[in-house]
């Protein structure tokens, strides 16, 4: 190989490595600034594939007490955030049985679920590791909305399409009444559902 050829192939390798490291770096630049709280809420809601959902337990020995459990969620295919958090549920599930008696619930999601916080050396409890807390209820989606819910969930959770057919799965969504954001020092910040849905993620 000529000297020029070697130099060129070396250059191409270095360029590829640079592009690769750029690609895998979970860039802080994409997180909206902390003074744009509604956008941060939308960002976290879209980045996370799951959340912890707290219901009021209907089961002994903790009947009437909070009960937190993991659920897969999606607010739309990657890059197509709607802000509406969809679930794929069955009444065979313990928390869903709680919801049948009391649909009120709280859902929390954190960038600790993405590579971001570890990369930035933010502990999950640090406010800098942005997280959101939603309050509201879990409601079954109308027939007109099932296609949207299915697209949102199945694109991000492909395994769902092969979950046991006899479990009577149905699509639901989180009916948000209150939103809180922790993404910076100075205490928790409230965002209204209107601000949240209108924000550009
Ligand atoms: C947030 O702060 C940046 C500058 O740090 C400013 O350009 C932007 O307008 C601010 N956004 C809001 C919604 O206040
Ligand atoms: C659910 O929460 C609402 C407040 O948003 C309250 O009015 C209602 O009574 C609660 N429902 C139950 C079953 O506790
Ligand atoms: C969503 O929650 C609000 C406030 O609790 C309630 O008024 C409304 O009926 C709920 N929507 C659905 C579809 O259940």
mmCIF file of C-alpha atoms and ligand atoms in Angstrom:
data_model
loop_
_atom_site.group_PDB
_atom_site.id
_atom_site.type_symbol
_atom_site.label_atom_id
_atom_site.label_comp_id
_atom_site.label_asym_id
_atom_site.label_seq_id
_atom_site.Cartn_x
_atom_site.Cartn_y
_atom_site.Cartn_z
ATOM 1 C CA UNK A 1 0.000 0.000 0.000
ATOM 2 C CA UNK A 2 1.303 3.443 -0.827
ATOM 3 C CA UNK A 3 2.122 5.838 1.970
ATOM 4 C CA UNK A 4 -0.800 7.998 0.885
ATOM 5 C CA UNK A 5 -3.125 4.965 0.953
ATOM 6 C CA UNK A 6 -1.998 4.041 4.475
ATOM 7 C CA UNK A 7 -2.447 7.596 5.637
ATOM 8 C CA UNK A 8 -5.930 7.739 4.131
ATOM 9 C CA UNK A 9 -7.068 4.413 5.664
ATOM 10 C CA UNK A 10 -5.689 5.508 9.063
ATOM 11 C CA UNK A 11 -7.578 8.799 8.690
ATOM 12 C CA UNK A 12 -10.809 7.010 7.825
ATOM 13 C CA UNK A 13 -10.457 4.718 10.895
ATOM 14 C CA UNK A 14 -9.926 7.674 13.230
ATOM 15 C CA UNK A 15 -12.895 9.476 11.696
ATOM 16 C CA UNK A 16 -15.093 6.388 12.160
ATOM 17 C CA UNK A 17 -14.046 6.091 15.818
ATOM 18 C CA UNK A 18 -14.803 9.766 16.385
ATOM 19 C CA UNK A 19 -18.234 9.435 14.770
ATOM 20 C CA UNK A 20 -18.929 6.266 16.798
ATOM 21 C CA UNK A 21 -18.018 7.867 20.139
ATOM 22 C CA UNK A 22 -20.143 10.889 19.207
ATOM 23 C CA UNK A 23 -23.033 8.557 18.435
ATOM 24 C CA UNK A 24 -22.902 6.529 21.678
ATOM 25 C CA UNK A 25 -22.340 9.513 23.973
ATOM 26 C CA UNK A 26 -25.692 10.216 25.673
ATOM 27 C CA UNK A 27 -25.503 13.909 25.025
ATOM 28 C CA UNK A 28 -26.652 16.329 27.707
ATOM 29 C CA UNK A 29 -27.230 18.838 24.910
ATOM 30 C CA UNK A 30 -30.527 17.133 24.059
ATOM 31 C CA UNK A 31 -32.131 17.704 27.451
ATOM 32 C CA UNK A 32 -34.214 20.879 27.404
ATOM 33 C CA UNK A 33 -32.887 23.643 29.720
ATOM 34 C CA UNK A 34 -34.147 23.393 33.314
ATOM 35 C CA UNK A 35 -36.066 26.675 33.013
ATOM 36 C CA UNK A 36 -38.302 24.950 30.431
ATOM 37 C CA UNK A 37 -39.905 22.562 32.878
ATOM 38 C CA UNK A 38 -42.777 21.309 30.723
ATOM 39 C CA UNK A 39 -40.308 20.379 27.967
ATOM 40 C CA UNK A 40 -38.147 18.493 30.482
ATOM 41 C CA UNK A 41 -41.236 16.551 31.605
ATOM 42 C CA UNK A 42 -42.034 15.617 27.997
ATOM 43 C CA UNK A 43 -38.394 14.677 27.403
ATOM 44 C CA UNK A 44 -38.276 12.290 30.386
ATOM 45 C CA UNK A 45 -41.695 10.808 29.532
ATOM 46 C CA UNK A 46 -40.530 10.065 25.993
ATOM 47 C CA UNK A 47 -37.050 8.729 26.848
ATOM 48 C CA UNK A 48 -38.280 6.171 29.370
ATOM 49 C CA UNK A 49 -39.654 2.813 28.246
ATOM 50 C CA UNK A 50 -41.128 1.983 31.641
ATOM 51 C CA UNK A 51 -42.213 3.533 34.897
ATOM 52 C CA UNK A 52 -43.099 2.615 38.474
ATOM 53 C CA UNK A 53 -46.847 2.818 38.964
ATOM 54 C CA UNK A 54 -48.210 3.170 42.490
ATOM 55 C CA UNK A 55 -51.779 2.059 43.086
ATOM 56 C CA UNK A 56 -53.859 1.794 46.272
ATOM 57 C CA UNK A 57 -53.643 -1.900 47.047
ATOM 58 C CA UNK A 58 -56.815 -3.981 47.074
ATOM 59 C CA UNK A 59 -54.937 -7.039 48.315
ATOM 60 C CA UNK A 60 -54.292 -8.321 51.829
ATOM 61 C CA UNK A 61 -52.161 -7.787 53.854
ATOM 62 C CA UNK A 62 -51.586 -4.276 52.439
ATOM 63 C CA UNK A 63 -55.142 -3.360 51.452
ATOM 64 C CA UNK A 64 -55.507 0.437 51.365
ATOM 65 C CA UNK A 65 -51.747 1.029 51.276
ATOM 66 C CA UNK A 66 -49.594 2.286 48.360
ATOM 67 C CA UNK A 67 -48.286 -0.479 46.072
ATOM 68 C CA UNK A 68 -45.571 0.315 43.477
ATOM 69 C CA UNK A 69 -44.992 -1.930 40.474
ATOM 70 C CA UNK A 70 -43.181 -1.731 37.127
ATOM 71 C CA UNK A 71 -45.078 -1.154 33.860
ATOM 72 C CA UNK A 72 -43.907 -0.747 30.296
ATOM 73 C CA UNK A 73 -45.104 2.527 28.819
ATOM 74 C CA UNK A 74 -44.793 4.508 25.607
ATOM 75 C CA UNK A 75 -45.913 7.979 24.592
ATOM 76 C CA UNK A 76 -45.270 7.203 20.917
ATOM 77 C CA UNK A 77 -42.682 5.607 18.621
ATOM 78 C CA UNK A 78 -39.135 6.964 19.163
ATOM 79 C CA UNK A 79 -39.001 10.536 17.936
ATOM 80 C CA UNK A 80 -42.814 10.835 17.821
ATOM 81 C CA UNK A 81 -43.703 11.889 21.364
ATOM 82 C CA UNK A 82 -47.370 12.628 22.085
ATOM 83 C CA UNK A 83 -47.042 12.978 25.861
ATOM 84 C CA UNK A 84 -49.874 10.457 26.296
ATOM 85 C CA UNK A 85 -48.519 7.489 28.254
ATOM 86 C CA UNK A 86 -50.019 4.220 27.053
ATOM 87 C CA UNK A 87 -50.098 0.853 28.826
ATOM 88 C CA UNK A 88 -50.900 -2.708 27.714
ATOM 89 C CA UNK A 89 -52.726 -4.358 30.613
ATOM 90 C CA UNK A 90 -54.557 -7.455 31.733
ATOM 91 C CA UNK A 91 -56.902 -7.809 34.701
ATOM 92 C CA UNK A 92 -54.871 -10.900 35.689
ATOM 93 C CA UNK A 93 -52.221 -8.450 36.913
ATOM 94 C CA UNK A 94 -52.197 -7.549 40.632
ATOM 95 C CA UNK A 95 -51.945 -3.745 40.218
ATOM 96 C CA UNK A 96 -54.552 -3.711 37.453
ATOM 97 C CA UNK A 97 -56.902 -5.407 39.920
ATOM 98 C CA UNK A 98 -56.257 -2.455 42.261
ATOM 99 C CA UNK A 99 -57.084 -0.046 39.425
ATOM 100 C CA UNK A 100 -60.431 -1.777 38.817
ATOM 101 C CA UNK A 101 -61.447 -0.739 42.348
ATOM 102 C CA UNK A 102 -59.665 2.634 42.396
ATOM 103 C CA UNK A 103 -58.222 3.969 39.145
ATOM 104 C CA UNK A 104 -56.262 6.690 40.947
ATOM 105 C CA UNK A 105 -52.522 6.145 40.633
ATOM 106 C CA UNK A 106 -49.112 7.784 40.512
ATOM 107 C CA UNK A 107 -46.477 7.100 37.856
ATOM 108 C CA UNK A 108 -42.797 7.994 38.138
ATOM 109 C CA UNK A 109 -40.089 7.908 35.467
ATOM 110 C CA UNK A 110 -36.412 8.861 35.672
ATOM 111 C CA UNK A 111 -33.494 9.440 33.325
ATOM 112 C CA UNK A 112 -31.725 6.960 35.663
ATOM 113 C CA UNK A 113 -33.464 4.438 33.380
ATOM 114 C CA UNK A 114 -31.379 5.719 30.456
ATOM 115 C CA UNK A 115 -27.541 5.826 30.150
ATOM 116 C CA UNK A 116 -27.631 9.593 30.816
ATOM 117 C CA UNK A 117 -27.363 9.814 34.629
ATOM 118 C CA UNK A 118 -24.611 7.205 34.908
ATOM 119 C CA UNK A 119 -22.685 8.942 32.167
ATOM 120 C CA UNK A 120 -22.997 12.318 33.904
ATOM 121 C CA UNK A 121 -22.238 10.743 37.338
ATOM 122 C CA UNK A 122 -25.613 11.804 38.725
ATOM 123 C CA UNK A 123 -27.001 9.577 41.466
ATOM 124 C CA UNK A 124 -30.647 8.592 40.763
ATOM 125 C CA UNK A 125 -31.740 10.604 43.815
ATOM 126 C CA UNK A 126 -29.917 13.734 42.626
ATOM 127 C CA UNK A 127 -32.320 16.302 41.199
ATOM 128 C CA UNK A 128 -29.886 16.628 38.277
ATOM 129 C CA UNK A 129 -30.826 13.075 37.259
ATOM 130 C CA UNK A 130 -34.126 14.403 35.901
ATOM 131 C CA UNK A 131 -37.253 12.590 37.033
ATOM 132 C CA UNK A 132 -40.969 13.205 36.910
ATOM 133 C CA UNK A 133 -43.924 12.217 39.075
ATOM 134 C CA UNK A 134 -47.407 12.073 37.599
ATOM 135 C CA UNK A 135 -50.665 11.851 39.477
ATOM 136 C CA UNK A 136 -54.002 10.894 37.967
ATOM 137 C CA UNK A 137 -55.806 7.752 36.958
ATOM 138 C CA UNK A 138 -55.405 4.858 34.552
ATOM 139 C CA UNK A 139 -58.231 4.697 32.012
ATOM 140 C CA UNK A 140 -59.028 2.263 29.218
ATOM 141 C CA UNK A 141 -58.572 3.913 25.805
ATOM 142 C CA UNK A 142 -61.552 4.374 23.500
ATOM 143 C CA UNK A 143 -61.802 2.139 20.395
ATOM 144 C CA UNK A 144 -60.830 5.139 18.240
ATOM 145 C CA UNK A 145 -57.517 5.405 20.128
ATOM 146 C CA UNK A 146 -56.428 1.734 20.201
ATOM 147 C CA UNK A 147 -54.475 1.970 16.917
ATOM 148 C CA UNK A 148 -52.463 4.908 18.303
ATOM 149 C CA UNK A 149 -51.840 3.085 21.593
ATOM 150 C CA UNK A 150 -50.827 -0.112 19.795
ATOM 151 C CA UNK A 151 -48.384 1.689 17.498
ATOM 152 C CA UNK A 152 -46.855 3.553 20.456
ATOM 153 C CA UNK A 153 -46.392 0.418 22.573
ATOM 154 C CA UNK A 154 -45.556 -2.281 20.033
ATOM 155 C CA UNK A 155 -42.840 -0.216 18.316
ATOM 156 C CA UNK A 156 -41.023 0.250 21.640
ATOM 157 C CA UNK A 157 -41.935 -3.101 23.215
ATOM 158 C CA UNK A 158 -41.925 -5.578 20.294
ATOM 159 C CA UNK A 159 -42.330 -8.534 22.678
ATOM 160 C CA UNK A 160 -45.853 -7.360 23.529
ATOM 161 C CA UNK A 161 -47.232 -8.645 20.221
ATOM 162 C CA UNK A 162 -46.478 -12.212 21.377
ATOM 163 C CA UNK A 163 -47.835 -11.967 24.941
ATOM 164 C CA UNK A 164 -50.347 -14.771 25.722
ATOM 165 C CA UNK A 165 -53.565 -14.184 23.765
ATOM 166 C CA UNK A 166 -55.819 -15.677 26.452
ATOM 167 C CA UNK A 167 -54.873 -12.920 28.950
ATOM 168 C CA UNK A 168 -57.357 -10.439 27.428
ATOM 169 C CA UNK A 169 -54.888 -7.587 27.048
ATOM 170 C CA UNK A 170 -56.316 -4.114 26.602
ATOM 171 C CA UNK A 171 -54.872 -0.656 25.959
ATOM 172 C CA UNK A 172 -54.998 2.011 28.651
ATOM 173 C CA UNK A 173 -53.492 5.426 29.240
ATOM 174 C CA UNK A 174 -52.547 7.651 32.140
ATOM 175 C CA UNK A 175 -55.131 10.397 32.674
ATOM 176 C CA UNK A 176 -52.772 13.045 34.048
ATOM 177 C CA UNK A 177 -54.097 15.510 36.647
ATOM 178 C CA UNK A 178 -50.781 16.716 38.157
ATOM 179 C CA UNK A 179 -47.139 16.713 37.071
ATOM 180 C CA UNK A 180 -44.033 17.365 39.151
ATOM 181 C CA UNK A 181 -40.504 17.692 37.816
ATOM 182 C CA UNK A 182 -37.183 17.308 39.637
ATOM 183 C CA UNK A 183 -34.377 18.309 37.308
ATOM 184 C CA UNK A 184 -32.399 20.936 39.219
ATOM 185 C CA UNK A 185 -31.676 22.355 42.674
ATOM 186 C CA UNK A 186 -34.256 24.529 44.407
ATOM 187 C CA UNK A 187 -37.100 22.095 44.906
ATOM 188 C CA UNK A 188 -39.744 20.309 42.936
ATOM 189 C CA UNK A 189 -41.591 22.173 40.177
ATOM 190 C CA UNK A 190 -45.203 21.709 39.108
ATOM 191 C CA UNK A 191 -46.319 21.631 35.477
ATOM 192 C CA UNK A 192 -49.974 21.635 34.405
ATOM 193 C CA UNK A 193 -51.207 18.961 31.987
ATOM 194 C CA UNK A 194 -51.983 21.777 29.498
ATOM 195 C CA UNK A 195 -48.372 23.057 29.613
ATOM 196 C CA UNK A 196 -47.113 19.472 29.330
ATOM 197 C CA UNK A 197 -49.164 18.532 26.255
ATOM 198 C CA UNK A 198 -48.386 21.856 24.526
ATOM 199 C CA UNK A 199 -44.624 21.668 25.149
ATOM 200 C CA UNK A 200 -42.237 20.801 22.350
ATOM 201 C CA UNK A 201 -40.325 17.780 23.702
HETATM 202 C C1 LIG B 1 -34.303 29.625 29.437
HETATM 203 O O1 LIG B 1 -33.029 30.213 29.575
HETATM 204 C C2 LIG B 1 -32.396 30.495 28.331
HETATM 205 C C3 LIG B 1 -31.038 31.092 28.619
HETATM 206 O O2 LIG B 1 -30.378 30.379 29.624
HETATM 207 C C4 LIG B 1 -33.232 31.471 27.525
HETATM 208 O O3 LIG B 1 -32.645 31.664 26.261
HETATM 209 C C5 LIG B 1 -34.636 30.906 27.342
HETATM 210 O O4 LIG B 1 -35.458 31.874 26.711
HETATM 211 C C6 LIG B 1 -35.227 30.556 28.690
HETATM 212 N N1 LIG B 1 -36.557 29.929 28.469
HETATM 213 C C7 LIG B 1 -37.604 30.277 29.177
HETATM 214 C C8 LIG B 1 -38.879 29.537 28.847
HETATM 215 O O5 LIG B 1 -37.608 31.136 30.047
HETATM 216 C C1 LIG B 2 -59.506 9.741 42.930
HETATM 217 O O1 LIG B 2 -58.937 11.031 43.048
HETATM 218 C C2 LIG B 2 -59.876 12.080 42.933
HETATM 219 C C3 LIG B 2 -59.084 13.366 43.004
HETATM 220 O O2 LIG B 2 -58.377 13.535 41.823
HETATM 221 C C4 LIG B 2 -60.888 12.006 44.050
HETATM 222 O O3 LIG B 2 -61.841 13.016 43.881
HETATM 223 C C5 LIG B 2 -61.580 10.630 44.004
HETATM 224 O O4 LIG B 2 -62.434 10.506 45.106
HETATM 225 C C6 LIG B 2 -60.549 9.526 44.022
HETATM 226 N N1 LIG B 2 -61.211 8.250 43.808
HETATM 227 C C7 LIG B 2 -61.173 7.270 44.704
HETATM 228 C C8 LIG B 2 -61.926 6.033 44.346
HETATM 229 O O5 LIG B 2 -60.563 7.351 45.763
HETATM 230 C C1 LIG B 3 -59.517 12.126 34.023
HETATM 231 O O1 LIG B 3 -59.391 12.675 35.307
HETATM 232 C C2 LIG B 3 -60.252 13.773 35.553
HETATM 233 C C3 LIG B 3 -59.894 14.356 36.912
HETATM 234 O O2 LIG B 3 -59.969 13.399 37.929
HETATM 235 C C4 LIG B 3 -61.684 13.323 35.463
HETATM 236 O O3 LIG B 3 -62.547 14.414 35.642
HETATM 237 C C5 LIG B 3 -61.930 12.702 34.082
HETATM 238 O O4 LIG B 3 -63.220 12.170 34.022
HETATM 239 C C6 LIG B 3 -60.925 11.608 33.807
HETATM 240 N N1 LIG B 3 -61.046 11.130 32.428
HETATM 241 C C7 LIG B 3 -61.365 9.874 32.149
HETATM 242 C C8 LIG B 3 -61.404 9.541 30.689
HETATM 243 O O5 LIG B 3 -61.592 9.026 33.006
#
